[in-house]
CSV table of C-alpha atoms in Angstrom, one decimal:
chain,number,residue,atom,x,y,z
A,635,UNK,CA,0.0,0.0,0.0
A,636,UNK,CA,1.3,3.4,-0.9
A,637,UNK,CA,1.4,6.1,1.7
A,638,UNK,CA,0.5,9.6,0.6
A,639,UNK,CA,2.2,12.4,2.5
A,640,UNK,CA,-0.1,14.9,4.2
A,641,UNK,CA,1.8,17.7,2.4
A,642,UNK,CA,0.9,16.0,-1.0
A,643,UNK,CA,-2.7,15.8,0.1
A,644,UNK,CA,-2.7,19.5,1.0
A,645,UNK,CA,-1.2,20.5,-2.3
A,646,UNK,CA,-3.7,18.4,-4.2
A,647,UNK,CA,-6.6,19.8,-2.2
A,648,UNK,CA,-5.4,23.4,-2.9
A,649,UNK,CA,-5.2,22.7,-6.6
A,650,UNK,CA,-8.8,21.5,-6.5
A,651,UNK,CA,-9.9,24.6,-4.6
A,652,UNK,CA,-8.1,26.9,-7.0
A,653,UNK,CA,-9.6,25.2,-10.1
A,654,UNK,CA,-13.1,25.1,-8.6
A,655,UNK,CA,-13.3,28.5,-6.9
A,656,UNK,CA,-11.1,30.5,-9.3
A,657,UNK,CA,-11.8,29.0,-12.7
A,658,UNK,CA,-9.1,31.3,-14.3
A,659,UNK,CA,-6.5,29.1,-12.7
A,660,UNK,CA,-7.7,26.2,-14.8
A,661,UNK,CA,-7.5,28.2,-18.0
A,662,UNK,CA,-4.0,29.4,-17.1
A,663,UNK,CA,-2.9,25.8,-16.7
A,664,UNK,CA,-1.8,26.5,-13.1
A,665,UNK,CA,-0.7,23.5,-11.1
A,666,UNK,CA,0.3,23.2,-7.4
A,667,UNK,CA,3.8,21.7,-7.5
A,668,UNK,CA,4.2,21.2,-3.8
A,669,UNK,CA,3.7,22.4,-0.2
A,670,UNK,CA,6.8,21.6,1.8
A,671,UNK,CA,8.2,23.1,5.0
A,672,UNK,CA,5.7,26.0,4.7
A,673,UNK,CA,6.8,26.9,1.2
A,674,UNK,CA,4.3,26.8,-1.6
A,675,UNK,CA,5.3,26.4,-5.3
A,676,UNK,CA,2.9,26.8,-8.2
A,677,UNK,CA,3.6,25.9,-11.9
A,678,UNK,CA,2.7,28.5,-14.5
A,679,UNK,CA,3.0,27.1,-18.1
A,680,UNK,CA,4.1,29.5,-20.9
A,681,UNK,CA,1.8,28.3,-23.6
A,682,UNK,CA,-1.6,29.4,-22.3
A,683,UNK,CA,-0.2,32.6,-20.9
A,684,UNK,CA,2.0,33.7,-23.7
A,685,UNK,CA,1.9,37.3,-24.9
A,686,UNK,CA,2.8,39.0,-28.2
A,687,UNK,CA,6.5,39.0,-27.2
A,688,UNK,CA,6.6,35.2,-26.7
A,689,UNK,CA,7.0,35.7,-23.0
A,690,UNK,CA,4.7,35.1,-20.1
A,691,UNK,CA,2.0,37.7,-20.0
A,692,UNK,CA,2.4,40.2,-17.1
A,693,UNK,CA,-1.2,39.8,-16.0
A,694,UNK,CA,-0.7,36.0,-15.7
A,695,UNK,CA,2.4,36.6,-13.7
A,696,UNK,CA,0.5,39.0,-11.4
A,697,UNK,CA,-2.2,36.3,-10.9
A,698,UNK,CA,0.4,33.7,-10.2
A,699,UNK,CA,2.1,35.9,-7.6
A,700,UNK,CA,-1.1,36.8,-5.8
A,701,UNK,CA,-2.3,33.2,-5.9
A,702,UNK,CA,1.0,31.9,-4.5
A,703,UNK,CA,0.4,34.2,-1.5
A,704,UNK,CA,-3.3,33.3,-1.3
A,705,UNK,CA,-2.6,29.6,-1.5
A,706,UNK,CA,0.1,29.8,1.1
A,707,UNK,CA,-2.2,31.5,3.5
A,708,UNK,CA,-5.0,29.0,2.8
A,709,UNK,CA,-2.8,26.1,3.5
A,710,UNK,CA,-1.1,27.5,6.6
A,711,UNK,CA,-4.5,28.5,8.1
A,712,UNK,CA,-5.7,24.9,7.7
A,713,UNK,CA,-2.6,23.6,9.4
A,714,UNK,CA,-3.4,26.0,12.3
A,715,UNK,CA,-6.9,24.6,12.5
A,716,UNK,CA,-8.5,27.9,11.3
A,717,UNK,CA,-11.3,27.2,8.7
A,718,UNK,CA,-13.8,30.0,9.4
A,719,UNK,CA,-12.2,32.9,7.6
A,720,UNK,CA,-12.2,34.4,4.1
A,721,UNK,CA,-8.9,35.4,2.5
A,722,UNK,CA,-8.8,38.5,0.2
A,723,UNK,CA,-5.9,40.5,-1.3
A,724,UNK,CA,-6.1,44.1,-0.1
A,725,UNK,CA,-2.9,45.5,-1.7
A,726,UNK,CA,-0.2,44.4,-4.0
A,727,UNK,CA,3.1,45.7,-5.3
A,728,UNK,CA,4.9,43.9,-8.2
A,729,UNK,CA,8.1,44.4,-10.1
A,730,UNK,CA,9.1,42.5,-13.3
A,731,UNK,CA,12.9,42.8,-13.4
A,732,UNK,CA,13.3,40.0,-16.1
A,733,UNK,CA,11.1,38.6,-18.9
A,734,UNK,CA,9.9,35.0,-18.4
A,735,UNK,CA,10.5,33.1,-21.6
A,736,UNK,CA,9.6,29.6,-20.4
A,737,UNK,CA,7.3,27.8,-17.9
A,738,UNK,CA,7.6,29.4,-14.5
A,739,UNK,CA,7.5,28.7,-10.8
A,740,UNK,CA,5.7,31.0,-8.4
A,741,UNK,CA,6.9,30.6,-4.8
A,742,UNK,CA,5.8,31.9,-1.4
A,743,UNK,CA,7.8,31.3,1.7
A,744,UNK,CA,6.7,31.7,5.3
A,745,UNK,CA,6.9,35.2,6.9
A,746,UNK,CA,8.7,35.7,10.2
A,747,UNK,CA,7.3,33.6,13.0
A,748,UNK,CA,6.5,36.7,15.1
A,749,UNK,CA,4.6,38.2,12.2
A,750,UNK,CA,2.5,35.0,11.8
A,751,UNK,CA,1.8,34.7,15.5
A,752,UNK,CA,0.6,38.4,15.7
A,753,UNK,CA,-1.6,37.8,12.7
A,754,UNK,CA,-3.2,34.7,14.3
A,755,UNK,CA,-3.7,36.5,17.7
A,756,UNK,CA,-5.3,39.5,16.0
A,757,UNK,CA,-7.7,37.3,14.0
A,758,UNK,CA,-8.7,35.3,17.0
A,759,UNK,CA,-9.3,38.5,19.0
A,760,UNK,CA,-11.0,40.7,16.3
A,761,UNK,CA,-12.1,38.3,13.6
A,762,UNK,CA,-10.0,40.2,11.1
A,763,UNK,CA,-6.3,40.5,10.5
A,764,UNK,CA,-3.7,41.5,7.8
A,765,UNK,CA,-0.6,39.6,6.8
A,766,UNK,CA,2.1,40.8,4.3
A,767,UNK,CA,3.5,38.0,2.2
A,768,UNK,CA,6.4,38.0,-0.3
A,769,UNK,CA,6.2,35.9,-3.4
A,770,UNK,CA,8.6,35.5,-6.4
A,771,UNK,CA,8.5,33.9,-9.8
A,772,UNK,CA,11.4,32.4,-11.6
A,773,UNK,CA,11.8,30.6,-14.9
A,774,UNK,CA,11.3,26.8,-14.3
A,775,UNK,CA,15.1,26.1,-14.7
A,776,UNK,CA,16.4,29.2,-12.9
A,777,UNK,CA,16.7,30.5,-9.4
A,778,UNK,CA,16.9,34.1,-10.6
A,779,UNK,CA,13.8,36.1,-9.6
A,780,UNK,CA,12.0,37.4,-12.7
A,781,UNK,CA,9.0,38.7,-10.7
A,782,UNK,CA,8.9,40.1,-7.1
A,783,UNK,CA,5.6,40.6,-5.4
A,784,UNK,CA,4.6,42.0,-1.9
A,785,UNK,CA,0.9,41.6,-1.0
A,786,UNK,CA,-1.2,42.4,2.0
A,787,UNK,CA,-3.8,39.7,2.5
A,788,UNK,CA,-6.8,40.1,4.8
A,789,UNK,CA,-8.5,37.3,6.7
A,790,UNK,CA,-12.0,38.0,7.9
A,791,UNK,CA,-15.0,36.1,9.3
């Protein structure tokens, strides 16, 4: 019998949520690569997101960056046992220092632990809290950041 890792289950469940609740992610061909050690990685294929310059469309990159943050928060809240909130993006700043000429990986890492703990405490006390997350996008075979995003996400009841 094959054992499926809980992180694999979480990644698969997130992909289903994204494709069901945000149909654009299906059309973009977005896939959840993995959720490991509180890092989320999403795959953005070039073909359905290509622009007139044969690079990944800036709007698709923005969506990928936002959804990496949204997905990170969704998964991390479930790990913390919090399922009664709604996640929305409140503000986002993005830069595109390099073109993306191939399939890409969007990544969101955990914020500082103190920031996370304050976010959770505020939500439990007030039913609303804000968290700033940083995401980046690189070409699939590169570590060089082609896109940098900082977003403020709100969790509310």
